[in-house]
Amino acid sequence: MKISLNYSGNYSNLLSPELKLKIQTIHDGIYTKTGIGSDYLGWIDWPSSISQDWLKNLNDTAKDIRDKSNVLVVIGIGGSYLGAKAVLEALSKNFQPFKKLEVIFAGHLVSGTYLKQLMQYLDSKEVTINVISKSGTTTEPAIASRFLIQYMEKRYGEQASSRIIVTTDGKKGALRSLAIAKGYKRLVVPEDIGGRYSVFTAVGLLPFVAAGYDIEELLLGAKIAQQEFQIVDVENNPAIQYAIIRKNLYDSGYPVEILATFDDKLKYVQEWWKQLFGESEGKDGKGIFPTSVLYSTDLHSLGQYIQDGKRMLFETFLLVDKVDEDLTIVESFQNGDDLNYLSGLSLHEFNHVCYEATSIAHLQGGVPQIAITIDQLDERHLGHLLYFFMIACAYSAYLLDINPFDQPGVEEYKMNIFKFLKKPGYC
Ligand code: PA5
C-alpha cells in the first residue's frame, strides 16, 4: 500500500539546506510533542495506542445501537461531523443504504425544515442518536440536540436515555453534564485531540462501525501511515513532500489549492480535507485557501476559471488507481451517437484519459500541479490517506509558522451570535 506523489515542478530544486533543517526542527517538535500547539498532538500516535478494550467497548456500543435501531442520527458540526461523513460516504455504494444501519447527520446546519422533515421520517423507524461535540457547547449541534432529545423523550419515554449516546470531552462541557444528569452512555474525545484530527477516535468511528464497516482495517491503514510518515526524509516521505511543495507554491504566488477528483465517493473526503487545511492554516493573515472540484462535473463549470481565470491557483489531483466496479463501452451497430471510436474503453480508463488531458491543459494554462494517487478505495487505504493528510497538514502549517491545532477565528462569529442573542454572560 502506498501513496504516490507527483509534482509538475522540480522538487529537488526546493530542497535547500535551510529547508531541510526547518523540516528536521518541525519533525522533532511534532514527535517530541514540544512544537506550538503540542497539547493537541494526541492524534499522532493514537492509531497504535488503541487498546482491545477500547475497541470492544466501541463494537459493543455499535452492536447495541443496531440491536435497538435501524437509524442512527449523528449530531455534530465541523470536526465532529466531517470525519464520519467522509469515511461513510467514501465506502458506501451508490443508491444503497450503508451496510448494516442507516446513518443520518444533523446539527451541521440550522434548518427547521430539515429537522422537521427528519423527525417525520424518524417516526416510522427505530432510532438511536449520537450527539458529538468535544466542547459540548457548540450552538448549532446543541440546538439540533435539544429538538431531537425532546423527540426521543416524547417517543420513547423513560427508555429514551438508553437510545442517546454522547461523545464529548471527559472532563468538561454542558453536554457532558447533561449526559451525566440524564444517564446517557458517554464516549470520550481524548483531551489532546482536536475536532478535525479526531476521525480515528469515537467521534468518527462509532458511526462508522455502527454502520457495519471494518474499523480494524481503517485503523490498520492509519497505523501503517503513522509508522511510514514519521520518518524524516524529504526525498521519500510524501507527507513532507506535499507540505514542502504547497509552501513553495504559496510563496510563489499561488495562495489557492484546488483538490480535484474524478471519484464522487471522495466528495466528503474533499470536504474533510478543506476543513483540515483551512482551519489549521488560515491564521495570522496567512495560509493557502483550500477548495475542491469534482470532475467531470466541474470541468463544465469551474473548469473555465481554472484554465483561464486569474492565475493564483494550483491543483492537487486525488486519484484512485483501481475501481471496484466498472463498465466498458461496447460497439453499436448503427453508431448513431458516433461513439464507436470509444468501443472497448472502460469508464475508469476514460477518466484516466480525462485526467491526463485536463492535467496538460491546466498546466499549459499556468496551473501548477500535484498528483496524489492511492491504489484503491477501501477501509485500509482510506485510513492511510486520512492520516497522510493530517500529518502533511501539521508540517504545512508549521512551515508557515502557524499553530495547526487551534481555530481562534471560528470564535469571532460565535461570540457575535451570543451577543446578538443575549446569551447570559455575553451581553
Ligand atoms: O476542528 C475543530 O476543532 C472544529 O472544527 C470543531 O470540530 C467544531 O467547531 C465543532 O466543535 P465541537 O466538537 O466542540 O462541537
XYZ file of C-alpha atoms and ligand atoms in Angstrom:
442
model
C 0.000 0.000 0.000
C 1.418 3.325 -0.953
C 0.614 6.944 -1.622
C 2.461 8.203 -4.658
C 3.018 11.861 -5.149
C 3.989 13.597 -8.367
C 4.725 17.259 -8.832
C 4.752 19.214 -12.080
C 7.733 21.297 -10.932
C 11.254 20.338 -9.990
C 11.036 19.077 -6.416
C 14.761 18.617 -5.839
C 15.317 22.328 -6.506
C 13.195 23.167 -3.465
C 15.421 21.303 -1.025
C 17.758 23.950 0.345
C 19.847 23.156 3.468
C 17.754 25.715 5.425
C 14.542 23.978 4.433
C 15.913 20.576 5.425
C 16.882 21.990 8.783
C 13.437 23.523 9.234
C 11.794 20.189 8.393
C 14.018 18.434 10.936
C 13.030 21.016 13.567
C 9.335 20.619 12.752
C 9.669 16.838 12.879
C 11.337 16.971 16.275
C 8.708 19.411 17.566
C 5.931 17.052 16.458
C 7.424 13.783 17.686
C 8.723 15.085 20.995
C 5.439 16.991 21.353
C 7.181 20.278 22.002
C 6.100 22.405 18.974
C 3.460 25.156 19.178
C 0.058 23.673 19.950
C 1.626 20.391 21.058
C -1.114 19.927 23.672
C -3.208 18.773 20.717
C -0.806 16.250 19.221
C -2.546 13.224 20.743
C -3.653 12.053 17.269
C -0.042 11.403 16.189
C 0.276 8.055 17.983
C -3.412 7.444 18.623
C -3.889 4.685 15.962
C -1.190 2.490 17.512
C -2.261 3.177 21.075
C -5.856 1.987 20.773
C -6.416 -0.922 23.156
C -8.503 -4.051 22.609
C -10.761 -2.946 25.483
C -11.399 0.395 23.788
C -12.260 -1.359 20.535
C -14.514 -3.842 22.312
C -16.444 -1.038 24.000
C -16.938 0.666 20.634
C -18.012 -2.574 18.917
C -20.397 -3.436 21.777
C -21.906 0.057 21.650
C -22.342 -0.259 17.885
C -23.999 -3.656 18.265
C -26.337 -2.310 20.920
C -27.331 0.523 18.551
C -28.055 -1.953 15.761
C -29.995 -4.285 18.070
C -32.322 -1.460 19.067
C -32.482 0.713 15.990
C -32.419 0.872 12.239
C -31.424 4.545 12.112
C -28.587 6.328 13.890
C -28.830 10.124 13.879
C -25.382 11.660 14.321
C -25.460 15.250 15.560
C -22.300 17.322 15.149
C -20.548 20.002 13.114
C -17.012 20.601 11.745
C -14.601 18.004 13.043
C -17.435 16.381 14.960
C -19.223 15.664 11.664
C -16.968 15.583 8.620
C -14.729 12.627 9.549
C -17.635 10.196 9.980
C -19.394 11.613 6.919
C -16.213 11.284 4.815
C -15.459 7.660 5.692
C -19.079 6.540 5.358
C -19.629 8.250 2.015
C -16.294 7.023 0.628
C -17.082 3.377 1.331
C -20.805 3.168 0.730
C -22.328 2.061 -2.538
C -24.415 4.461 -4.570
C -28.185 4.136 -4.227
C -27.803 1.640 -1.382
C -28.036 2.027 2.371
C -24.897 1.742 4.477
C -24.006 -1.882 5.212
C -25.943 -2.565 8.415
C -27.597 0.623 9.593
C -28.832 3.905 8.186
C -26.837 6.897 9.454
C -28.296 10.392 9.114
C -26.461 13.572 10.075
C -27.920 16.626 11.825
C -26.617 19.682 13.626
C -24.191 20.576 10.818
C -26.709 23.187 9.665
C -29.585 25.009 11.284
C -32.823 24.414 9.429
C -36.306 23.982 10.804
C -37.324 22.365 7.524
C -34.517 19.806 7.737
C -35.194 18.932 11.376
C -38.968 18.800 10.982
C -38.734 16.521 7.960
C -36.094 14.414 9.710
C -38.382 13.864 12.706
C -41.268 12.973 10.380
C -39.007 10.455 8.662
C -37.880 9.007 12.004
C -41.488 8.338 13.052
C -41.512 5.084 11.089
C -38.027 3.984 12.265
C -36.376 2.752 15.424
C -33.896 5.424 16.405
C -30.692 5.978 18.376
C -28.953 9.349 18.464
C -25.256 10.097 18.910
C -24.576 13.690 19.950
C -20.951 14.602 19.212
C -19.311 17.789 20.445
C -15.897 17.934 22.023
C -16.515 21.263 23.727
C -20.110 20.330 24.427
C -21.108 23.943 23.902
C -21.324 24.451 20.107
C -24.633 26.148 19.389
C -25.711 24.542 16.096
C -25.499 20.898 17.215
C -26.836 21.904 20.664
C -29.984 23.291 19.003
C -30.442 20.105 16.933
C -29.848 18.022 20.073
C -32.495 19.867 22.020
C -35.104 19.107 19.332
C -34.035 15.508 18.846
C -33.697 14.699 22.550
C -37.201 16.113 23.120
C -38.387 13.989 20.201
C -36.784 10.880 21.710
C -38.261 11.575 25.164
C -41.729 12.078 23.735
C -41.453 8.943 21.692
C -39.622 6.538 23.985
C -40.378 7.977 27.439
C -38.042 6.577 30.087
C -36.368 4.347 27.531
C -35.072 7.402 25.627
C -31.908 7.662 27.698
C -30.776 4.191 26.583
C -31.030 5.398 22.962
C -28.903 8.524 23.365
C -25.114 8.340 23.230
C -22.917 11.333 23.818
C -19.357 11.724 22.514
C -17.666 14.618 24.290
C -14.805 15.772 26.487
C -14.073 13.590 29.518
C -13.906 16.444 31.998
C -15.939 19.471 30.950
C -18.781 20.966 28.918
C -22.548 21.328 29.073
C -23.091 18.173 27.022
C -21.070 16.098 29.473
C -23.095 17.461 32.402
C -26.349 16.769 30.563
C -25.250 13.197 29.778
C -24.370 12.560 33.420
C -27.630 14.063 34.664
C -29.743 12.027 32.243
C -27.700 8.814 32.358
C -26.736 8.720 28.659
C -23.880 6.477 27.611
C -20.735 8.587 27.225
C -17.753 8.155 24.909
C -14.766 10.358 25.496
C -12.932 12.535 22.961
C -9.293 12.492 24.133
C -8.325 15.816 25.661
C -5.288 16.154 23.381
C -7.100 15.538 20.070
C -8.947 18.432 18.414
C -12.069 18.077 16.258
C -10.555 17.993 12.769
C -7.915 15.458 13.868
C -10.451 13.194 15.598
C -11.629 10.909 12.788
C -9.915 7.854 14.327
C -11.456 8.424 17.771
C -15.023 7.581 18.807
C -16.049 10.801 17.017
C -15.510 9.295 13.572
C -15.506 5.634 14.457
C -18.770 4.991 16.308
C -20.967 5.983 13.311
C -18.586 4.073 11.032
C -18.604 0.817 12.994
C -22.332 1.088 13.748
C -22.995 1.294 10.011
C -21.141 -2.024 9.605
C -17.738 -1.028 8.200
C -14.419 -2.597 9.104
C -12.902 -0.484 11.840
C -9.839 -2.739 12.240
C -8.915 -2.277 8.582
C -9.386 1.504 8.750
C -7.188 1.659 11.840
C -4.629 -0.650 10.277
C -4.286 1.811 7.380
C -3.840 4.643 9.872
C -1.274 2.634 11.846
C 0.731 1.881 8.717
C 0.651 5.593 7.891
C 1.709 6.502 11.431
C 4.802 4.287 11.054
C 5.564 5.280 7.492
C 5.226 9.054 7.731
C 7.126 9.530 10.969
C 10.401 9.172 9.112
C 12.049 12.499 8.481
C 13.029 12.037 4.867
C 12.436 14.922 2.486
C 13.185 12.719 -0.537
C 10.819 9.838 0.212
C 8.177 10.865 2.723
C 5.192 12.013 0.617
C 3.583 13.819 3.558
C 6.666 16.009 3.970
C 6.984 16.403 0.194
C 3.378 17.551 -0.109
C 3.919 20.127 2.652
C 7.124 21.423 1.060
C 5.552 21.761 -2.396
C 2.490 23.554 -1.012
C 4.676 26.014 0.883
C 6.781 26.693 -2.191
C 3.718 27.272 -4.356
C 2.235 29.576 -1.721
C 5.450 31.596 -1.625
C 5.476 31.708 -5.451
C 2.086 33.447 -5.717
C -0.360 30.529 -5.592
C -2.487 31.014 -2.454
C -5.384 28.770 -3.573
C -5.274 24.982 -3.730
C -7.945 23.008 -5.541
C -8.334 19.373 -4.545
C -9.616 17.719 -7.713
C -11.034 14.230 -8.013
C -12.883 12.167 -10.585
C -14.449 9.970 -7.924
C -17.697 11.182 -6.377
C -17.090 8.823 -3.434
C -14.359 11.239 -2.383
C -16.651 14.258 -2.190
C -16.748 14.291 1.610
C -13.064 13.423 1.882
C -12.642 16.694 -0.016
C -14.909 18.474 2.494
C -12.979 16.941 5.409
C -9.681 17.969 3.747
C -10.940 21.548 3.293
C -11.762 21.816 6.980
C -8.491 20.180 7.994
C -6.264 22.503 5.977
C -8.448 25.621 6.093
C -8.905 25.623 9.844
C -5.352 24.516 10.558
C -3.538 27.002 8.312
C -5.749 30.020 7.751
C -4.456 32.281 10.507
C -2.427 35.417 11.143
C -3.195 36.733 7.623
C -1.562 33.615 6.130
C -2.467 30.237 4.676
C -3.497 28.519 1.462
C -7.223 28.693 0.742
C -8.394 25.105 0.170
C -11.189 24.422 -2.267
C -12.327 21.430 -4.291
C -13.761 20.275 -7.598
C -15.359 17.053 -8.778
C -14.574 16.192 -12.387
C -16.043 15.881 -14.976
C -18.921 17.841 -13.384
C -16.781 20.874 -12.603
C -14.881 20.803 -15.884
C -18.142 22.196 -17.235
C -18.447 24.899 -14.596
C -15.276 25.923 -12.749
C -13.049 24.413 -15.460
C -13.184 27.668 -17.428
C -11.855 29.690 -14.489
C -9.191 27.151 -13.663
C -7.968 27.118 -17.266
C -8.179 30.800 -17.964
C -9.025 32.962 -14.976
C -6.793 34.845 -12.533
C -3.545 32.932 -12.057
C -3.404 32.157 -8.353
C -4.481 28.513 -8.323
C -2.654 25.257 -8.017
C -4.353 21.926 -8.399
C -3.907 18.736 -6.411
C -5.409 15.706 -8.107
C -6.569 12.958 -5.776
C -6.564 9.804 -7.901
C -7.577 6.211 -7.262
C -5.738 3.604 -9.296
C -8.245 0.720 -9.277
C -12.013 0.832 -9.039
C -14.319 -1.859 -7.662
C -16.892 -1.774 -10.384
C -16.657 -0.522 -13.934
C -18.377 -0.543 -17.318
C -16.903 -0.886 -20.798
C -18.317 0.898 -23.814
C -19.499 -1.605 -26.408
C -19.696 -1.200 -30.155
C -23.093 -0.159 -31.518
C -24.108 -1.380 -34.969
C -25.685 1.902 -36.010
C -23.222 4.176 -34.223
C -25.878 6.908 -34.135
C -24.016 8.690 -31.329
C -20.622 8.449 -33.126
C -19.091 6.844 -30.065
C -17.813 3.656 -31.671
C -14.303 5.081 -31.511
C -14.555 4.530 -27.745
C -15.516 0.838 -28.045
C -13.606 -1.311 -25.598
C -12.768 1.632 -23.348
C -13.816 1.331 -19.707
C -15.222 4.357 -17.910
C -12.323 4.260 -15.474
C -9.954 4.373 -18.455
C -11.939 7.291 -19.863
C -11.477 9.155 -16.585
C -7.769 8.476 -16.675
C -7.522 9.949 -20.174
C -9.657 12.853 -18.989
C -7.235 13.366 -16.096
C -4.238 13.412 -18.453
C -5.980 15.782 -20.852
C -7.067 18.100 -18.034
C -3.687 17.994 -16.389
C -1.857 19.027 -19.574
C -4.433 21.715 -20.386
C -4.333 23.250 -16.898
C -0.566 23.077 -16.786
C -0.395 24.928 -20.077
C -2.862 27.409 -18.610
C -0.396 28.143 -15.796
C -1.790 25.946 -13.014
C 0.976 24.026 -11.190
C 0.026 20.518 -10.182
C 0.444 17.808 -7.622
C -0.995 14.312 -8.106
C -1.665 12.097 -5.095
C -2.532 8.541 -6.096
C -3.824 5.752 -3.886
C -4.197 2.136 -5.045
C -7.878 1.684 -4.248
C -10.683 2.977 -2.080
C -11.278 0.592 0.809
C -11.079 0.881 4.593
C -7.336 0.329 4.818
C -6.381 2.752 2.042
C -8.774 5.358 3.390
C -7.291 5.159 6.898
C -3.849 5.531 5.360
C -4.909 8.529 3.248
C -6.620 10.423 6.067
C -3.633 10.032 8.361
C -1.365 11.139 5.479
C -3.348 14.371 5.127
C -3.297 15.033 8.889
C 0.455 14.724 9.223
C 1.056 16.653 5.972
C -1.208 19.396 7.321
C 0.787 19.655 10.542
C 4.037 20.035 8.549
C 2.380 22.553 6.211
C 1.114 24.791 8.992
C 4.424 24.640 10.854
C 6.218 25.613 7.634
C 4.101 28.784 7.723
C 4.966 29.223 11.419
C 1.333 28.680 12.329
C -0.172 26.648 15.179
C -2.043 23.882 13.273
C -4.267 22.928 16.176
C -6.229 25.987 17.250
C -9.030 27.879 15.464
C -9.253 31.334 17.073
C -11.021 32.777 14.010
C -14.014 30.473 14.429
C -14.684 32.034 17.828
C -15.391 35.501 16.356
C -18.746 34.703 14.798
C -19.723 32.555 17.780
C -19.195 35.476 20.160
C -21.314 37.722 17.926
C -24.147 35.184 17.922
C -24.014 35.014 21.712
C -24.054 38.828 21.905
C -26.872 39.264 19.366
C -28.997 36.577 21.024
C -28.141 37.860 24.509
C -26.689 34.646 25.887
C -26.274 35.129 29.644
C -22.775 36.400 30.316
C -22.218 37.733 26.760
C -24.422 40.843 26.522
O -11.599 21.143 14.352
C -12.231 21.659 15.247
O -11.842 21.694 16.417
C -13.588 22.311 14.982
O -13.937 22.264 13.652
C -14.661 21.613 15.776
O -14.686 20.263 15.436
C -16.043 22.209 15.531
O -16.014 23.583 15.771
C -17.075 21.553 16.435
O -16.679 21.680 17.771
P -17.245 20.774 18.916
O -16.861 19.368 18.631
O -16.625 21.304 20.152
O -18.744 20.946 18.890
